[in-house]
Short mmCIF file of the C-alpha atoms (twelve columns), coordinates in Angstrom:
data_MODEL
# 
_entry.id   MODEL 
# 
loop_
_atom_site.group_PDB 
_atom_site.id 
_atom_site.type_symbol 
_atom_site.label_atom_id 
_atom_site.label_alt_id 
_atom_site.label_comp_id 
_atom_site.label_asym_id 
_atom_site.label_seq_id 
_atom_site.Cartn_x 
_atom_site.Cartn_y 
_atom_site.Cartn_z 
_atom_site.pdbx_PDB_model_num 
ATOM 1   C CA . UNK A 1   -12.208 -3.662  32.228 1 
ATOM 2   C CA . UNK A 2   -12.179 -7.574  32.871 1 
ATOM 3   C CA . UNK A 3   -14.446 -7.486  29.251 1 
ATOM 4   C CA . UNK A 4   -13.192 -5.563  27.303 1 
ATOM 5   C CA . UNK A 5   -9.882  -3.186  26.564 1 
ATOM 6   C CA . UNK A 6   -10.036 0.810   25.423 1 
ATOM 7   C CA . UNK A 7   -7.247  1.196   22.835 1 
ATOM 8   C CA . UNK A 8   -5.835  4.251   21.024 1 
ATOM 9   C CA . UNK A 9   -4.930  3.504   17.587 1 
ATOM 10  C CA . UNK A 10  -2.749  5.844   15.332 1 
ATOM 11  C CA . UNK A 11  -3.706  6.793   11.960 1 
ATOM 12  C CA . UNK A 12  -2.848  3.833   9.622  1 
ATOM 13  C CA . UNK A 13  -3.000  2.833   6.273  1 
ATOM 14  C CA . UNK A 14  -4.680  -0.216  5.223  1 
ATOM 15  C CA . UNK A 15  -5.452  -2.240  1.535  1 
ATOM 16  C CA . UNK A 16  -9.485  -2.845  1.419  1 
ATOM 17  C CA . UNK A 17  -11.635 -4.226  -0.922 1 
ATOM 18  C CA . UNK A 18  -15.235 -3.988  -0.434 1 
ATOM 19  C CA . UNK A 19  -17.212 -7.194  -1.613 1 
ATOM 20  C CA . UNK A 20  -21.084 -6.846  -1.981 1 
ATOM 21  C CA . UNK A 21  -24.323 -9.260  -1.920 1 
ATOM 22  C CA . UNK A 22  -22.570 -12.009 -0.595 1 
ATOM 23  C CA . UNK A 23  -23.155 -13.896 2.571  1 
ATOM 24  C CA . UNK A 24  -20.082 -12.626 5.420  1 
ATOM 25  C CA . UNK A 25  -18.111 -15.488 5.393  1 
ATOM 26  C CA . UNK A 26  -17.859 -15.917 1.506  1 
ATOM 27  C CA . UNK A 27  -16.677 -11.870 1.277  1 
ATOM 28  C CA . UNK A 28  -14.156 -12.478 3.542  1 
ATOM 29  C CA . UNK A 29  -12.929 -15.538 1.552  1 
ATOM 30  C CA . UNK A 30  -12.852 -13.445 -1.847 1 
ATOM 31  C CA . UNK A 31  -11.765 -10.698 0.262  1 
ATOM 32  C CA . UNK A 32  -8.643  -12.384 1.596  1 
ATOM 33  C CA . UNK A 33  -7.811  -13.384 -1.956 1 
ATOM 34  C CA . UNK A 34  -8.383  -9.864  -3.709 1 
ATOM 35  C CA . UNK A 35  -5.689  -8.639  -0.821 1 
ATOM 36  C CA . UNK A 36  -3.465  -11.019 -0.972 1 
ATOM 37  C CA . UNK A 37  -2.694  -11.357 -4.401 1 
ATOM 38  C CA . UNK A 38  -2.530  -7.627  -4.047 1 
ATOM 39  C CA . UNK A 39  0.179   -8.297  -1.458 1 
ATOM 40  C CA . UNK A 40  1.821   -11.238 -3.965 1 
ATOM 41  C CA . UNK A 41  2.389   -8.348  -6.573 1 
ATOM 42  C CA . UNK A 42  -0.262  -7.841  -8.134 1 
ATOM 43  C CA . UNK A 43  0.703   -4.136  -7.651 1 
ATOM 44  C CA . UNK A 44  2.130   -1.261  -9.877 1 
ATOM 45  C CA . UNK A 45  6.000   -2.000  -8.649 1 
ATOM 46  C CA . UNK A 46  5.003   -5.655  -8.968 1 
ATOM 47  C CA . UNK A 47  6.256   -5.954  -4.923 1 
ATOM 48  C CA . UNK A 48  5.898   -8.364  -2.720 1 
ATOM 49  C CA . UNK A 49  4.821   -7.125  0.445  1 
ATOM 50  C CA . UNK A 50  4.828   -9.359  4.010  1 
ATOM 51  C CA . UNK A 51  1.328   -10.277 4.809  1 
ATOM 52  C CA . UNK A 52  0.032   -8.486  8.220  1 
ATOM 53  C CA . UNK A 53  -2.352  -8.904  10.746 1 
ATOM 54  C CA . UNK A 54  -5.190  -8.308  11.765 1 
ATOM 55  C CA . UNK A 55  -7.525  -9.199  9.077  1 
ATOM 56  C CA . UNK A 56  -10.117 -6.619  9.753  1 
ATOM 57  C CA . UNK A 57  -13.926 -6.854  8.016  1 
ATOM 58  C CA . UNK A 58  -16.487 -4.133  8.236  1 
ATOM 59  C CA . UNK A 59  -19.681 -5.147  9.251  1 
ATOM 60  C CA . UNK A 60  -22.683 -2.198  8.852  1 
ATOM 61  C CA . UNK A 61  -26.257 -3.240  10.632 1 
ATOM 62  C CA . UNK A 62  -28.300 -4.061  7.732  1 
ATOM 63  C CA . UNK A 63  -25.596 -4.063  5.021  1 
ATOM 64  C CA . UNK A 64  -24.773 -6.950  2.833  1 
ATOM 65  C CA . UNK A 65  -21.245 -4.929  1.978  1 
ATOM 66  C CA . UNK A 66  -18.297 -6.120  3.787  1 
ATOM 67  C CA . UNK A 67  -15.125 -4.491  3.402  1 
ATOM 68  C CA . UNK A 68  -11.880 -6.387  4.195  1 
ATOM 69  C CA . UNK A 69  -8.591  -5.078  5.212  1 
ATOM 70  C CA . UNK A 70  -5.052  -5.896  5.573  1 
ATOM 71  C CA . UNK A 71  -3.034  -3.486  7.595  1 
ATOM 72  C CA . UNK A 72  0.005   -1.829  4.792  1 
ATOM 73  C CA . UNK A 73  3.118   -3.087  7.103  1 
ATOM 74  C CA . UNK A 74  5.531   0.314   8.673  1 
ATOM 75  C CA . UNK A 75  8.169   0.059   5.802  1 
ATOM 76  C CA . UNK A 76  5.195   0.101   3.270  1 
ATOM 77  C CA . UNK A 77  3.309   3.134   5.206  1 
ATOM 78  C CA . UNK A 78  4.485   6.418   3.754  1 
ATOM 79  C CA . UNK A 79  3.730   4.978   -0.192 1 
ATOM 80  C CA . UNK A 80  2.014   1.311   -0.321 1 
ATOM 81  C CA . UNK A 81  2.587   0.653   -3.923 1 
ATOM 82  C CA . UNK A 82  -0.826  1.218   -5.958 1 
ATOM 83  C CA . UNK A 83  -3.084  -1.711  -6.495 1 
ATOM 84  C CA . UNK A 84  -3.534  -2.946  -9.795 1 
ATOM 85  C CA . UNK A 85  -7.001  -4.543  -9.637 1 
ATOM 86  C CA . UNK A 86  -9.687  -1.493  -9.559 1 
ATOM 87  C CA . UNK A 87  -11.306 -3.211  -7.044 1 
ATOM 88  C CA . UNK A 88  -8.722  -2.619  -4.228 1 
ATOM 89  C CA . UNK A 89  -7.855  0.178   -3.033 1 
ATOM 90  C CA . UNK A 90  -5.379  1.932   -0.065 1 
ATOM 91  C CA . UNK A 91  -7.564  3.541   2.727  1 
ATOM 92  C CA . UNK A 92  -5.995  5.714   5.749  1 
ATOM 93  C CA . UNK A 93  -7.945  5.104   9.023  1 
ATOM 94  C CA . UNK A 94  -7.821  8.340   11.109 1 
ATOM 95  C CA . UNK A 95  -6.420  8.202   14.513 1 
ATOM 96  C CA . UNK A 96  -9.251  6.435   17.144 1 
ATOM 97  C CA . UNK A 97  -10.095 5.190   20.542 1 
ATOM 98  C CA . UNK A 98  -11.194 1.333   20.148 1 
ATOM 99  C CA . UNK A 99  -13.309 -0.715  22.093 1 
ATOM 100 C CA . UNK A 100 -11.815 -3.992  21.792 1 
ATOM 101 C CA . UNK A 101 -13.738 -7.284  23.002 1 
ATOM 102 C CA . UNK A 102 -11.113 -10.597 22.411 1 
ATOM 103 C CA . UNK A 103 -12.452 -14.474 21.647 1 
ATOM 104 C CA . UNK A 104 -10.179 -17.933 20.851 1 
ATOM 105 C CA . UNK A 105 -11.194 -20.386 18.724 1 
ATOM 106 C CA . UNK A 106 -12.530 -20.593 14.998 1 
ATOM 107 C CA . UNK A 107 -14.642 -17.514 14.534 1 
ATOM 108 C CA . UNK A 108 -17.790 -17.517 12.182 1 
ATOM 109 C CA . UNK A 109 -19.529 -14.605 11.610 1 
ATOM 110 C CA . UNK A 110 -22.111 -15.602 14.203 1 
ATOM 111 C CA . UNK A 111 -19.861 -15.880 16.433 1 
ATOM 112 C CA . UNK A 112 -18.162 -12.322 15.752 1 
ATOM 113 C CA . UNK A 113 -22.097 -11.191 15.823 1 
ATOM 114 C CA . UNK A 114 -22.119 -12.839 19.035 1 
ATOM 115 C CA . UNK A 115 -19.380 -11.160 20.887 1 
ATOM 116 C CA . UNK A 116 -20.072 -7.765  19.662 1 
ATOM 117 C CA . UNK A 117 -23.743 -8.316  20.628 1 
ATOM 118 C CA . UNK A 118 -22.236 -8.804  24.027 1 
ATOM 119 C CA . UNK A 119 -19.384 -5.841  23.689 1 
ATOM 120 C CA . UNK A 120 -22.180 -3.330  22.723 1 
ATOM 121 C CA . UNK A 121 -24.157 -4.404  25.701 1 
ATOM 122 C CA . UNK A 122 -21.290 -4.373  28.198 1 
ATOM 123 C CA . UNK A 123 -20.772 -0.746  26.843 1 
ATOM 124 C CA . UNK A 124 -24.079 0.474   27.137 1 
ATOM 125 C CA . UNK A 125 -24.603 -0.779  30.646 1 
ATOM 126 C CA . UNK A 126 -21.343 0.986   31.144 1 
ATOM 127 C CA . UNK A 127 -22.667 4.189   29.692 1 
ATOM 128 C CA . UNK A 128 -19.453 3.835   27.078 1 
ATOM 129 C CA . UNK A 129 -20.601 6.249   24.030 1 
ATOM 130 C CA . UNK A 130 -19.676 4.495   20.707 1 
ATOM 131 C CA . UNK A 131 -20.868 4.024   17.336 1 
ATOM 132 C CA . UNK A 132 -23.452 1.288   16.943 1 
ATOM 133 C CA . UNK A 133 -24.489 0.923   13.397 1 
ATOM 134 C CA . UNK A 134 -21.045 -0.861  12.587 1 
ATOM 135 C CA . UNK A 135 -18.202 -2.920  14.173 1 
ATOM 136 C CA . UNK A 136 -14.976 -4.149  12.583 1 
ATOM 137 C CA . UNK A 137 -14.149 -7.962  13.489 1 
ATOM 138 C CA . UNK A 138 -10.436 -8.621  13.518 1 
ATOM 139 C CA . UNK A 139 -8.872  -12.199 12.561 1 
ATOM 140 C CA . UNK A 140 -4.988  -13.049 13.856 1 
ATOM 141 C CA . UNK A 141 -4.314  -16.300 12.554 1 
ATOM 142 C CA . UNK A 142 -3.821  -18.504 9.672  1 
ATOM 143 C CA . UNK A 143 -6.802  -20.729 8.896  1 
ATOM 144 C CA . UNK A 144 -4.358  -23.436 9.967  1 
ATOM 145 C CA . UNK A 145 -3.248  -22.640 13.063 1 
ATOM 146 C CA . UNK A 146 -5.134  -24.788 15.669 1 
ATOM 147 C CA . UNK A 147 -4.781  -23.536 19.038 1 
ATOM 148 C CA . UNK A 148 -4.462  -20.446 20.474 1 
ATOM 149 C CA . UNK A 149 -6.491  -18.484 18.022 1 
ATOM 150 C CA . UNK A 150 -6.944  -14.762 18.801 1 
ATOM 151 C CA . UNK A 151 -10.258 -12.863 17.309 1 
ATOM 152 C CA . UNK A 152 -11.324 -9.585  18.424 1 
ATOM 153 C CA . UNK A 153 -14.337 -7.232  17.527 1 
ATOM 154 C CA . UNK A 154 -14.328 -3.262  17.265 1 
ATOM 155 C CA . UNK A 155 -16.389 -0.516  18.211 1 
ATOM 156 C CA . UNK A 156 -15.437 2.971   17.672 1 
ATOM 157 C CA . UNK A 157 -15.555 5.124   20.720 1 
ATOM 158 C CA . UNK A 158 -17.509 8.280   19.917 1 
# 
């Protein structure tokens, strides 16, 4: 569809930490930081490992806990080195059929709201089954990249 995109994702690990009580933006910002000194070696083999996109946070309706991801890059995938900091941990996602809405620009987390407002709409009209009660939004680029910028929401198809 014009809208939206149906993707099949493989099973995956990912690095999470799950911040609670705090407004979106300011758990992905502590987040980001948790995971990427995680990725700077702040690991059991003290490794350096290449940051990855997409960024993904995990927004529940009527949650104020947001867990934030980094995807473990291929060469890491069979043993991520353990986290150090008890608060981050390595997560495998199960194999699953995305619904996948796409944005440019900055995104807030209105904005992300916003568009997955408008992807769980499209998919309803569409009689699309998925799961409601959370979506993942999904950052590409550096907070200093300009132009270009490529943001996505989730839903998982049921």
């Amino acid at each position: 569809a014009k809208d939206y995109e149906l993707r099949q994702y493989e099973t995956a690990k990912w690095i999470s930490t799950v911040i609670r009580g705090e407004p979106q933006k300011e758990a992905m910002r502590q987040g980001f930081w948790k995971l990427f000194h995680y990725i700077q070696g702040k690991n059991e083999k003290e490794m350096k490992i290449d940051m990855t996109v997409p960024v993904t946070c995990l927004v529940k309706s009527g949650c104020a806990d947001f867990k934030i991801s980094f995807f473990v890059p291929y060469e890491h995938q069979d043993s991520p080195p353990q986290p150090t900091d008890s608060d981050v941990f390595i997560e495998e996602r199960k194999a699953a059929a995305i619904f996948v809405r796409s944005f440019g620009g900055f995104a807030s987390p209105e904005k992300y709201a916003e568009e997955a407002e408008v992807l769980s709409r499209i998919l309803r009209n569409r009689g699309q089954p998925f799961h409601e009660d959370f979506f993942y939004t999904a950052g590409y680029d550096s907070p200093f990249k300009l132009f270009n910028r490529h943001n996505e929401v989730w839903y998982f198809k049921k």
